[in-house]
Every structure is written in C-alpha cells, then in structure tokens.
Amino acid sequence: MADKKLHIVMFPWLAFGHIFPYLELANLIAQKGHLISFVSTPRNIQRLPKLPPNVASHLQLIELPLPKLHNLPDNAEATTDVPYNVVHLLKKAYDALEPPLTSFLESSNPDWIFYDFAPYWVGPLASKLGIKTVFFSIFTAPTMGFLGSPSDLMGTDPIRKKPENFLVPPPWVPFPTTVAFRYFEIMRLSDSLSDDNDSGVSDAYRFGATIQNCDIVAVRSCSEFEPEWIQVMENIYQKPVLPVGQLPSTTYDDDDEEKKNDTWRWMKDWLDQQRKGTVVYVAFGSEAKPSQEEVREIALGLEKSGLPFFWVLRIQRGPYDEDVLKLPDGFEDRIRGRGVVCTSWAPQLKILGHESVGGFLTHSGWTSVVEAIQNSKPLVLLTYLSDQGLNARVLEEKRMGYSIPRDERDGSFTSDSVAESLRLVMVEEEGRIYRDKIKEVKDLFVNRERQNSVTKGIQSTDC
C-alpha cells in the first residue's frame, strides 16, 4: 500500500493564514506523486503563487464561486478583504459552498479530504460519500490542547463558562504550564464563543463539530517540539493525531514577479545600507489590525528605541474598511532615513532573510513565527486575535520570544515599553537568551527530512 497513489482534496478556510499552510502541505504531499485538488474561491485561487514545476501536474486548483450575500461586499472572498466585523458574513457565504463542494466530491471520488475548522459540515458529508477525513489544524498543538474536547467546544458539556476560566490552564492538562489567555485576549475573542452572528454558528462549535466528525486530526506541530501537547490532544479527542511538521514557508515564483521584484529592489537597497543585525522588522500579518492608539504607541516606541526599522503597516482591512489608520503627526519626518513605513505588499520571507534584520516585532501568528525561526530572528510579541495569545505563552515559556508588557484588562501598552522590549531582545546582554534560543530550535522547524515524512501516517492509516 506504500506505493498507492491517493487523491486528496484540500479545503481551507478563506484566510491566507490558513490557505498558505494548506498549500505548503499540499505541495509536500504532491511531491510524493499523490493527486491534490486544492479547493477555494476564484479570487483566492487567482491570488495564489505560481505552482512549482515539480508539483504542477499533481496539484489542481479547483474554483468554487462564493455565493453573494446581502451586506457582503463584492469581491470579498478572504478575511483580508473585509473589516473584522464582516467576517461572520464570510462564514455564512462559505457555509453555502456545501452544495457545490458535494457535487465536486461526488464527481471526483477522492480518497481523503483535508478540511479546516470552519466547514464543520464536511465530516458528515464526506462520511456519507465514503471519503476519509482529516481535520488539518493550522493552529498548534498547545492551542488545540488548550481549547479542549469536542463536547466542551460544542457546549454540550462545558467546563469553562466564564472568561476568567480561560485565564488558567484547563484541568485536562496534566503538567505545569503558563499557556492560557490573558484577560484582554479572551475578551477580544468573546464573539468567537457566541453563536449570536449572521452565520448562526460560533467558532467554538465549528471547532468541536469538525474534530468530532473527522477520522484523523493533523496538526501543525512536531513531536520533538511539544510532545506533551500532542498527547493532550490524543487524550481529549480519542482519535489519531498526526503532527505534520511546522511547514516552513516556500519562496514561490509569481506571475506578477517583475512588479514584485521592483518592490523588493528598493526595499533591499534600503536594507543593504543598514548595519548587520540592527533593523527591527515590524509586521502583524493579514488579519491583525492595531487600533489608532496602538499605532501611535508603536510608532513612538520605534522612534524612542533608536533602532532602524522596517514597518509593514496595514492601514485598513480591505477597501470597505472606513477606519483608516494614520501615523502620528511629524513621525515620518523625524524618522526619515532611519525607518521605513510600508503600507502595501512586502515580501516578508525575503525581508526576514536579510542580514541587516536583527529582530521581529510580530503578532505571534504561527506562520510569521515559523518564518522568523527559519531565518534565526528573535521575537518581540504583541498579540491581537485568535490563537496569538496562546502562541505567545508557548514562546515565552520556551524563552523564544518576549512579550511587550501590557495592561491585563484592556491590553494597552506604552511607547516606552515598546522601545525597552525591542532593545532588550535585540541589543542588551540580558536578552541574549532570546537570540540564542531561536537559533537552537531552528532545525526542529526547517528540517526537510521531517517535512518529507508527512504522508506516512496517512498511507499507513489507509492500509
């Protein structure tokens, strides 16, 4: 059975923080000769990079048009296209993909489907069609272990009924850990725990039903890095858990490569002029958007740090976001020559790979964390949404990252704390531990032999 070639469908949620890890895993599996049908909406498929030649014949891109909904803007097919308060409408439209996905599965007859947390309805659908199912979690093992069992997530047997219950490790974690939310983090997630939205289904329920109805849980993790958390997942799910590695990002060619090369050229020219290991790279991913007050404190903190910096600032979430962020008055004049603020696309992997970059101020999204570790860049952490708080606790616990001190209730922070945190991690002797630890764990994250073994568990289960 080891030589059997499988047909696997991949169906990620409509967020690029989900789509790209799915694409990385799809590439790894396709390299072994299996056929992958990667399913998303037309605009998201069009925004994917050009596939590498060695997998193009084994990886087909399948477009399912997203149904139009009242109040969901035209061409809004990913979370990056809409303000945060409109994402629930995107989930409602995504749920309406069930009939066309059913038709595709019936006609293509795949062996497996890998699906995300949002389409909680895929498990029963695939079972009815005789297709084996994998819930592939782009969230890490500590996050999934902390969130709990399907019954707890679906609300049929909840142990945690108040926000305060999420501020400590749950009772099913049998070892000492600091992995838990801070108060401001869980309060920013309160809407995810409620089904009072236009989709009618909470994120917590989606997670629970997805886990309950799949055959295998695959998780973005490796047993050498967090074996105790993988065991927690197996204990609470009572089904196989398959760690697929950290999925380090690949640099792809692109149809728009010439334009992007021009953009990278001026960025590289600026980075080349800076001293080795001195530049702070600042970016918060495609989901997180700071408040106006937070932008002010970050800007003034960068200024006070005295360090050169390259800041990729997302001033709005899509063209329909009316809350456009602004920099403090006079800031750009005062930092001219020492800092760059980029409000458009930037090649994060290339920037992190430049020798002048000495540290990364990040939201703790796991893809960004992995890319920093790929390039041995120490981490300063400033969380905003979703699993980022739990990721930050893991990084703090392992001394791989340092969180900017914040008010526990509202999450506010000062420009002084930003400046002090950056200098601690990048310059001061006291922060050497963070610079050294990132280098120590690099092999666990980027070792290609580990990544190339990701299909073994699937094939043995298929037998």
mmCIF file of N, CA and C in Angstrom, residues 23-139:
data_model
loop_
_atom_site.group_PDB
_atom_site.id
_atom_site.type_symbol
_atom_site.label_atom_id
_atom_site.label_comp_id
_atom_site.label_asym_id
_atom_site.label_seq_id
_atom_site.Cartn_x
_atom_site.Cartn_y
_atom_site.Cartn_z
ATOM 1 N N LEU A 23 -1.500 25.065 1.467
ATOM 2 C CA LEU A 23 -0.771 24.953 0.199
ATOM 3 C C LEU A 23 0.614 24.330 0.422
ATOM 4 N N GLU A 24 1.278 24.682 1.524
ATOM 5 C CA GLU A 24 2.574 24.073 1.833
ATOM 6 C C GLU A 24 2.426 22.562 2.016
ATOM 7 N N LEU A 25 1.396 22.152 2.762
ATOM 8 C CA LEU A 25 1.180 20.723 2.973
ATOM 9 C C LEU A 25 0.794 20.032 1.664
ATOM 10 N N ALA A 26 -0.027 20.695 0.859
ATOM 11 C CA ALA A 26 -0.411 20.147 -0.443
ATOM 12 C C ALA A 26 0.817 19.906 -1.316
ATOM 13 N N ASN A 27 1.750 20.856 -1.319
ATOM 14 C CA ASN A 27 2.977 20.708 -2.105
ATOM 15 C C ASN A 27 3.801 19.510 -1.640
ATOM 16 N N LEU A 28 3.917 19.346 -0.322
ATOM 17 C CA LEU A 28 4.701 18.233 0.211
ATOM 18 C C LEU A 28 4.100 16.891 -0.192
ATOM 19 N N ILE A 29 2.778 16.803 -0.122
ATOM 20 C CA ILE A 29 2.116 15.539 -0.461
ATOM 21 C C ILE A 29 2.157 15.309 -1.972
ATOM 22 N N ALA A 30 1.974 16.373 -2.752
ATOM 23 C CA ALA A 30 2.012 16.240 -4.212
ATOM 24 C C ALA A 30 3.386 15.789 -4.694
ATOM 25 N N GLN A 31 4.438 16.205 -3.985
ATOM 26 C CA GLN A 31 5.792 15.796 -4.362
ATOM 27 C C GLN A 31 5.988 14.289 -4.281
ATOM 28 N N LYS A 32 5.136 13.608 -3.543
ATOM 29 C CA LYS A 32 5.214 12.153 -3.430
ATOM 30 C C LYS A 32 4.368 11.459 -4.488
ATOM 31 N N GLY A 33 3.810 12.242 -5.405
ATOM 32 C CA GLY A 33 3.079 11.654 -6.518
ATOM 33 C C GLY A 33 1.588 11.522 -6.321
ATOM 34 N N HIS A 34 1.076 11.996 -5.175
ATOM 35 C CA HIS A 34 -0.363 11.950 -4.945
ATOM 36 C C HIS A 34 -1.041 13.118 -5.668
ATOM 37 N N LEU A 35 -2.290 12.934 -6.033
ATOM 38 C CA LEU A 35 -3.052 13.995 -6.693
ATOM 39 C C LEU A 35 -3.769 14.830 -5.649
ATOM 40 N N ILE A 36 -3.559 16.144 -5.703
ATOM 41 C CA ILE A 36 -4.212 17.079 -4.790
ATOM 42 C C ILE A 36 -5.191 17.946 -5.569
ATOM 43 N N SER A 37 -6.420 18.024 -5.074
ATOM 44 C CA SER A 37 -7.390 19.004 -5.573
ATOM 45 C C SER A 37 -7.527 20.078 -4.508
ATOM 46 N N PHE A 38 -6.986 21.252 -4.793
ATOM 47 C CA PHE A 38 -6.971 22.360 -3.831
ATOM 48 C C PHE A 38 -8.169 23.251 -4.127
ATOM 49 N N VAL A 39 -9.118 23.301 -3.205
ATOM 50 C CA VAL A 39 -10.410 23.937 -3.454
ATOM 51 C C VAL A 39 -10.525 25.256 -2.702
ATOM 52 N N SER A 40 -10.831 26.319 -3.435
ATOM 53 C CA SER A 40 -11.140 27.602 -2.806
ATOM 54 C C SER A 40 -11.976 28.422 -3.788
ATOM 55 N N THR A 41 -12.144 29.682 -3.492
ATOM 56 C CA THR A 41 -12.954 30.548 -4.349
ATOM 57 C C THR A 41 -12.099 31.107 -5.484
ATOM 58 N N PRO A 42 -12.719 31.573 -6.573
ATOM 59 C CA PRO A 42 -11.935 32.028 -7.738
ATOM 60 C C PRO A 42 -10.895 33.092 -7.413
ATOM 61 N N ARG A 43 -11.282 34.107 -6.663
ATOM 62 C CA ARG A 43 -10.339 35.206 -6.401
ATOM 63 C C ARG A 43 -9.166 34.737 -5.542
ATOM 64 N N ASN A 44 -9.431 33.855 -4.580
ATOM 65 C CA ASN A 44 -8.342 33.332 -3.759
ATOM 66 C C ASN A 44 -7.408 32.449 -4.569
ATOM 67 N N ILE A 45 -7.970 31.642 -5.455
ATOM 68 C CA ILE A 45 -7.137 30.806 -6.331
ATOM 69 C C ILE A 45 -6.253 31.692 -7.212
ATOM 70 N N GLN A 46 -6.831 32.775 -7.721
ATOM 71 C CA GLN A 46 -6.062 33.679 -8.586
ATOM 72 C C GLN A 46 -4.937 34.380 -7.827
ATOM 73 N N ARG A 47 -5.088 34.527 -6.526
ATOM 74 C CA ARG A 47 -4.073 35.215 -5.727
ATOM 75 C C ARG A 47 -2.971 34.277 -5.215
ATOM 76 N N LEU A 48 -3.082 32.992 -5.531
ATOM 77 C CA LEU A 48 -2.036 32.061 -5.120
ATOM 78 C C LEU A 48 -0.801 32.225 -5.997
ATOM 79 N N PRO A 49 0.376 31.932 -5.452
ATOM 80 C CA PRO A 49 1.585 31.975 -6.287
ATOM 81 C C PRO A 49 1.578 30.856 -7.318
ATOM 82 N N LYS A 50 2.398 31.021 -8.343
ATOM 83 C CA LYS A 50 2.518 30.002 -9.374
ATOM 84 C C LYS A 50 3.106 28.732 -8.771
ATOM 85 N N LEU A 51 2.526 27.584 -9.110
ATOM 86 C CA LEU A 51 2.959 26.320 -8.528
ATOM 87 C C LEU A 51 4.343 25.923 -9.048
ATOM 88 N N PRO A 52 5.163 25.315 -8.197
ATOM 89 C CA PRO A 52 6.473 24.839 -8.657
ATOM 90 C C PRO A 52 6.298 23.779 -9.753
ATOM 91 N N PRO A 53 7.192 23.739 -10.727
ATOM 92 C CA PRO A 53 7.069 22.777 -11.831
ATOM 93 C C PRO A 53 7.014 21.321 -11.379
ATOM 94 N N ASN A 54 7.698 21.000 -10.271
ATOM 95 C CA ASN A 54 7.755 19.592 -9.844
ATOM 96 C C ASN A 54 6.453 19.096 -9.223
ATOM 97 N N VAL A 55 5.489 20.003 -8.946
ATOM 98 C CA VAL A 55 4.205 19.551 -8.393
ATOM 99 C C VAL A 55 3.011 19.949 -9.265
ATOM 100 N N ALA A 56 3.253 20.770 -10.274
ATOM 101 C CA ALA A 56 2.136 21.328 -11.047
ATOM 102 C C ALA A 56 1.233 20.253 -11.643
ATOM 103 N N SER A 57 1.799 19.130 -12.047
ATOM 104 C CA SER A 57 0.979 18.082 -12.662
ATOM 105 C C SER A 57 0.199 17.265 -11.636
ATOM 106 N N HIS A 58 0.529 17.425 -10.357
ATOM 107 C CA HIS A 58 -0.146 16.668 -9.306
ATOM 108 C C HIS A 58 -1.011 17.545 -8.396
ATOM 109 N N LEU A 59 -1.078 18.828 -8.709
ATOM 110 C CA LEU A 59 -1.835 19.742 -7.843
ATOM 111 C C LEU A 59 -2.763 20.581 -8.716
ATOM 112 N N GLN A 60 -4.053 20.263 -8.664
ATOM 113 C CA GLN A 60 -5.015 21.006 -9.476
ATOM 114 C C GLN A 60 -5.793 21.975 -8.585
ATOM 115 N N LEU A 61 -5.995 23.174 -9.103
ATOM 116 C CA LEU A 61 -6.685 24.233 -8.370
ATOM 117 C C LEU A 61 -8.145 24.264 -8.809
ATOM 118 N N ILE A 62 -9.052 24.096 -7.850
ATOM 119 C CA ILE A 62 -10.485 23.992 -8.127
ATOM 120 C C ILE A 62 -11.195 25.233 -7.585
ATOM 121 N N GLU A 63 -11.907 25.933 -8.464
ATOM 122 C CA GLU A 63 -12.608 27.158 -8.065
ATOM 123 C C GLU A 63 -14.088 26.879 -7.811
ATOM 124 N N LEU A 64 -14.556 27.252 -6.627
ATOM 125 C CA LEU A 64 -15.982 27.210 -6.309
ATOM 126 C C LEU A 64 -16.437 28.648 -6.046
ATOM 127 N N PRO A 65 -17.258 29.230 -6.910
ATOM 128 C CA PRO A 65 -17.698 30.615 -6.710
ATOM 129 C C PRO A 65 -18.416 30.795 -5.381
ATOM 130 N N LEU A 66 -18.083 31.872 -4.691
ATOM 131 C CA LEU A 66 -18.693 32.169 -3.394
ATOM 132 C C LEU A 66 -20.065 32.796 -3.611
ATOM 133 N N PRO A 67 -21.116 32.258 -2.986
ATOM 134 C CA PRO A 67 -22.456 32.850 -3.142
ATOM 135 C C PRO A 67 -22.478 34.302 -2.680
ATOM 136 N N LYS A 68 -23.244 35.123 -3.358
ATOM 137 C CA LYS A 68 -23.378 36.528 -2.984
ATOM 138 C C LYS A 68 -24.359 36.657 -1.820
ATOM 139 N N LEU A 69 -23.993 37.476 -0.857
ATOM 140 C CA LEU A 69 -24.852 37.727 0.295
ATOM 141 C C LEU A 69 -25.080 39.216 0.446
ATOM 142 N N HIS A 70 -26.264 39.588 0.910
ATOM 143 C CA HIS A 70 -26.544 40.983 1.229
ATOM 144 C C HIS A 70 -25.575 41.452 2.315
ATOM 145 N N ASN A 71 -24.973 42.607 2.124
ATOM 146 C CA ASN A 71 -24.026 43.239 3.049
ATOM 147 C C ASN A 71 -22.611 42.664 2.986
ATOM 148 N N LEU A 72 -22.396 41.599 2.209
ATOM 149 C CA LEU A 72 -21.030 41.131 1.977
ATOM 150 C C LEU A 72 -20.525 41.806 0.709
ATOM 151 N N PRO A 73 -19.469 42.611 0.809
ATOM 152 C CA PRO A 73 -19.019 43.392 -0.354
ATOM 153 C C PRO A 73 -18.655 42.511 -1.552
ATOM 154 N N ASP A 74 -18.811 43.056 -2.733
ATOM 155 C CA ASP A 74 -18.388 42.364 -3.948
ATOM 156 C C ASP A 74 -16.881 42.082 -3.884
ATOM 157 N N ASN A 75 -16.480 40.946 -4.427
ATOM 158 C CA ASN A 75 -15.079 40.533 -4.479
ATOM 159 C C ASN A 75 -14.462 40.270 -3.109
ATOM 160 N N ALA A 76 -15.301 40.187 -2.071
ATOM 161 C CA ALA A 76 -14.794 39.850 -0.740
ATOM 162 C C ALA A 76 -14.809 38.336 -0.605
ATOM 163 N N GLU A 77 -13.630 37.722 -0.768
ATOM 164 C CA GLU A 77 -13.551 36.266 -0.728
ATOM 165 C C GLU A 77 -12.556 35.767 0.315
ATOM 166 N N ALA A 78 -11.926 36.699 1.035
ATOM 167 C CA ALA A 78 -10.994 36.320 2.095
ATOM 168 C C ALA A 78 -11.110 37.313 3.232
ATOM 169 N N THR A 79 -10.682 36.905 4.406
ATOM 170 C CA THR A 79 -10.791 37.784 5.568
ATOM 171 C C THR A 79 -10.011 39.078 5.379
ATOM 172 N N THR A 80 -8.969 39.022 4.573
ATOM 173 C CA THR A 80 -8.161 40.222 4.330
ATOM 174 C C THR A 80 -8.926 41.286 3.544
ATOM 175 N N ASP A 81 -10.067 40.894 2.934
ATOM 176 C CA ASP A 81 -10.832 41.813 2.095
ATOM 177 C C ASP A 81 -11.866 42.626 2.867
ATOM 178 N N VAL A 82 -12.117 42.269 4.141
ATOM 179 C CA VAL A 82 -13.241 42.880 4.859
ATOM 180 C C VAL A 82 -12.838 43.293 6.270
ATOM 181 N N PRO A 83 -13.527 44.284 6.828
ATOM 182 C CA PRO A 83 -13.309 44.614 8.237
ATOM 183 C C PRO A 83 -13.645 43.414 9.119
ATOM 184 N N TYR A 84 -13.089 43.401 10.319
ATOM 185 C CA TYR A 84 -13.248 42.259 11.224
ATOM 186 C C TYR A 84 -14.720 41.940 11.492
ATOM 187 N N ASN A 85 -15.562 42.985 11.611
ATOM 188 C CA ASN A 85 -16.962 42.745 11.960
ATOM 189 C C ASN A 85 -17.795 42.198 10.807
ATOM 190 N N VAL A 86 -17.191 41.988 9.654
ATOM 191 C CA VAL A 86 -17.905 41.424 8.499
ATOM 192 C C VAL A 86 -17.509 39.963 8.259
ATOM 193 N N VAL A 87 -16.499 39.473 9.004
ATOM 194 C CA VAL A 87 -16.011 38.117 8.775
ATOM 195 C C VAL A 87 -17.112 37.078 8.981
ATOM 196 N N HIS A 88 -18.058 37.338 9.896
ATOM 197 C CA HIS A 88 -19.134 36.366 10.134
ATOM 198 C C HIS A 88 -20.005 36.184 8.888
ATOM 199 N N LEU A 89 -20.131 37.237 8.070
ATOM 200 C CA LEU A 89 -20.871 37.096 6.810
ATOM 201 C C LEU A 89 -20.097 36.227 5.820
ATOM 202 N N LEU A 90 -18.773 36.340 5.868
ATOM 203 C CA LEU A 90 -17.941 35.496 5.017
ATOM 204 C C LEU A 90 -18.131 34.025 5.390
ATOM 205 N N LYS A 91 -18.269 33.748 6.685
ATOM 206 C CA LYS A 91 -18.511 32.361 7.119
ATOM 207 C C LYS A 91 -19.872 31.867 6.630
ATOM 208 N N LYS A 92 -20.864 32.744 6.641
ATOM 209 C CA LYS A 92 -22.188 32.354 6.152
ATOM 210 C C LYS A 92 -22.132 32.006 4.666
ATOM 211 N N ALA A 93 -21.416 32.818 3.887
ATOM 212 C CA ALA A 93 -21.267 32.530 2.459
ATOM 213 C C ALA A 93 -20.470 31.247 2.249
ATOM 214 N N TYR A 94 -19.463 31.044 3.074
ATOM 215 C CA TYR A 94 -18.623 29.839 2.994
ATOM 216 C C TYR A 94 -19.459 28.586 3.266
ATOM 217 N N ASP A 95 -20.356 28.658 4.249
ATOM 218 C CA ASP A 95 -21.234 27.517 4.542
ATOM 219 C C ASP A 95 -22.108 27.169 3.338
ATOM 220 N N ALA A 96 -22.440 28.176 2.536
ATOM 221 C CA ALA A 96 -23.276 27.943 1.356
ATOM 222 C C ALA A 96 -22.512 27.252 0.228
ATOM 223 N N LEU A 97 -21.203 26.985 0.435
ATOM 224 C CA LEU A 97 -20.445 26.207 -0.547
ATOM 225 C C LEU A 97 -20.686 24.701 -0.409
ATOM 226 N N GLU A 98 -21.476 24.294 0.593
ATOM 227 C CA GLU A 98 -21.698 22.863 0.794
ATOM 228 C C GLU A 98 -22.277 22.168 -0.447
ATOM 229 N N PRO A 99 -23.312 22.702 -1.112
ATOM 230 C CA PRO A 99 -23.828 22.001 -2.306
ATOM 231 C C PRO A 99 -22.812 21.870 -3.443
ATOM 232 N N PRO A 100 -22.100 22.954 -3.849
ATOM 233 C CA PRO A 100 -21.121 22.762 -4.928
ATOM 234 C C PRO A 100 -19.958 21.860 -4.519
ATOM 235 N N LEU A 101 -19.543 21.903 -3.245
ATOM 236 C CA LEU A 101 -18.482 21.003 -2.814
ATOM 237 C C LEU A 101 -18.974 19.556 -2.869
ATOM 238 N N THR A 102 -20.212 19.337 -2.476
ATOM 239 C CA THR A 102 -20.797 17.988 -2.557
ATOM 240 C C THR A 102 -20.753 17.473 -3.988
ATOM 241 N N SER A 103 -21.143 18.323 -4.930
ATOM 242 C CA SER A 103 -21.130 17.917 -6.344
ATOM 243 C C SER A 103 -19.727 17.568 -6.804
ATOM 244 N N PHE A 104 -18.750 18.366 -6.393
ATOM 245 C CA PHE A 104 -17.362 18.092 -6.782
ATOM 246 C C PHE A 104 -16.881 16.768 -6.190
ATOM 247 N N LEU A 105 -17.173 16.516 -4.918
ATOM 248 C CA LEU A 105 -16.742 15.283 -4.278
ATOM 249 C C LEU A 105 -17.403 14.065 -4.931
ATOM 250 N N GLU A 106 -18.664 14.200 -5.276
ATOM 251 C CA GLU A 106 -19.373 13.090 -5.924
ATOM 252 C C GLU A 106 -18.766 12.766 -7.289
ATOM 253 N N SER A 107 -18.376 13.793 -8.020
ATOM 254 C CA SER A 107 -17.864 13.576 -9.375
ATOM 255 C C SER A 107 -16.404 13.160 -9.398
ATOM 256 N N SER A 108 -15.617 13.567 -8.384
ATOM 257 C CA SER A 108 -14.173 13.300 -8.405
ATOM 258 C C SER A 108 -13.761 12.084 -7.573
ATOM 259 N N ASN A 109 -14.631 11.681 -6.644
ATOM 260 C CA ASN A 109 -14.420 10.459 -5.859
ATOM 261 C C ASN A 109 -13.026 10.386 -5.226
ATOM 262 N N PRO A 110 -12.644 11.351 -4.375
ATOM 263 C CA PRO A 110 -11.322 11.323 -3.740
ATOM 264 C C PRO A 110 -11.236 10.267 -2.634
ATOM 265 N N ASP A 111 -9.995 9.954 -2.239
ATOM 266 C CA ASP A 111 -9.775 9.028 -1.119
ATOM 267 C C ASP A 111 -9.923 9.746 0.223
ATOM 268 N N TRP A 112 -9.429 10.982 0.261
ATOM 269 C CA TRP A 112 -9.409 11.756 1.509
ATOM 270 C C TRP A 112 -9.841 13.192 1.222
ATOM 271 N N ILE A 113 -10.328 13.859 2.274
ATOM 272 C CA ILE A 113 -10.472 15.316 2.237
ATOM 273 C C ILE A 113 -9.858 15.881 3.508
ATOM 274 N N PHE A 114 -8.972 16.852 3.339
ATOM 275 C CA PHE A 114 -8.393 17.621 4.439
ATOM 276 C C PHE A 114 -9.194 18.915 4.533
ATOM 277 N N TYR A 115 -9.781 19.183 5.697
ATOM 278 C CA TYR A 115 -10.609 20.378 5.800
ATOM 279 C C TYR A 115 -10.315 21.148 7.078
ATOM 280 N N ASP A 116 -10.739 22.399 7.085
ATOM 281 C CA ASP A 116 -10.412 23.360 8.132
ATOM 282 C C ASP A 116 -11.496 23.367 9.207
ATOM 283 N N PHE A 117 -11.306 24.234 10.222
ATOM 284 C CA PHE A 117 -12.265 24.289 11.326
ATOM 285 C C PHE A 117 -13.622 24.845 10.917
ATOM 286 N N ALA A 118 -13.641 25.767 9.934
ATOM 287 C CA ALA A 118 -14.878 26.488 9.625
ATOM 288 C C ALA A 118 -15.948 25.611 8.981
ATOM 289 N N PRO A 119 -15.619 24.738 8.000
ATOM 290 C CA PRO A 119 -16.653 23.919 7.364
ATOM 291 C C PRO A 119 -16.971 22.671 8.196
ATOM 292 N N TYR A 120 -17.589 22.901 9.350
ATOM 293 C CA TYR A 120 -17.888 21.824 10.295
ATOM 294 C C TYR A 120 -18.800 20.757 9.695
ATOM 295 N N TRP A 121 -19.422 21.079 8.568
ATOM 296 C CA TRP A 121 -20.370 20.184 7.911
ATOM 297 C C TRP A 121 -19.694 19.191 6.968
ATOM 298 N N VAL A 122 -18.377 19.316 6.777
ATOM 299 C CA VAL A 122 -17.690 18.434 5.833
ATOM 300 C C VAL A 122 -17.617 16.993 6.342
ATOM 301 N N GLY A 123 -17.393 16.804 7.650
ATOM 302 C CA GLY A 123 -17.247 15.457 8.195
ATOM 303 C C GLY A 123 -18.413 14.540 7.865
ATOM 304 N N PRO A 124 -19.645 14.909 8.245
ATOM 305 C CA PRO A 124 -20.802 14.065 7.914
ATOM 306 C C PRO A 124 -21.011 13.910 6.408
ATOM 307 N N LEU A 125 -20.745 14.974 5.640
ATOM 308 C CA LEU A 125 -20.893 14.911 4.187
ATOM 309 C C LEU A 125 -19.933 13.875 3.593
ATOM 310 N N ALA A 126 -18.668 13.949 3.982
ATOM 311 C CA ALA A 126 -17.669 13.021 3.441
ATOM 312 C C ALA A 126 -17.960 11.588 3.871
ATOM 313 N N SER A 127 -18.381 11.414 5.113
ATOM 314 C CA SER A 127 -18.715 10.072 5.602
ATOM 315 C C SER A 127 -19.824 9.437 4.770
ATOM 316 N N LYS A 128 -20.807 10.239 4.446
ATOM 317 C CA LYS A 128 -21.926 9.757 3.623
ATOM 318 C C LYS A 128 -21.438 9.303 2.242
ATOM 319 N N LEU A 129 -20.396 9.966 1.728
ATOM 320 C CA LEU A 129 -19.877 9.643 0.400
ATOM 321 C C LEU A 129 -18.748 8.609 0.447
ATOM 322 N N GLY A 130 -18.407 8.121 1.645
ATOM 323 C CA GLY A 130 -17.351 7.120 1.772
ATOM 324 C C GLY A 130 -15.949 7.673 1.642
ATOM 325 N N ILE A 131 -15.771 8.966 1.933
ATOM 326 C CA ILE A 131 -14.465 9.627 1.834
ATOM 327 C C ILE A 131 -13.882 9.767 3.240
ATOM 328 N N LYS A 132 -12.611 9.404 3.421
ATOM 329 C CA LYS A 132 -11.968 9.549 4.720
ATOM 330 C C LYS A 132 -11.606 11.012 4.967
ATOM 331 N N THR A 133 -11.604 11.394 6.240
ATOM 332 C CA THR A 133 -11.489 12.817 6.570
ATOM 333 C C THR A 133 -10.331 13.100 7.517
ATOM 334 N N VAL A 134 -9.668 14.220 7.248
ATOM 335 C CA VAL A 134 -8.623 14.750 8.123
ATOM 336 C C VAL A 134 -8.967 16.197 8.432
ATOM 337 N N PHE A 135 -9.134 16.517 9.706
ATOM 338 C CA PHE A 135 -9.165 17.923 10.099
ATOM 339 C C PHE A 135 -7.722 18.361 10.225
ATOM 340 N N PHE A 136 -7.264 19.218 9.307
ATOM 341 C CA PHE A 136 -5.915 19.757 9.383
ATOM 342 C C PHE A 136 -5.972 21.095 10.085
ATOM 343 N N SER A 137 -5.446 21.127 11.300
ATOM 344 C CA SER A 137 -5.435 22.347 12.109
ATOM 345 C C SER A 137 -4.169 23.140 11.829
ATOM 346 N N ILE A 138 -4.343 24.367 11.321
ATOM 347 C CA ILE A 138 -3.177 25.233 11.159
ATOM 348 C C ILE A 138 -2.771 25.825 12.511
ATOM 349 N N PHE A 139 -3.631 25.614 13.516
ATOM 350 C CA PHE A 139 -3.313 26.018 14.881
ATOM 351 C C PHE A 139 -2.424 24.948 15.516
#
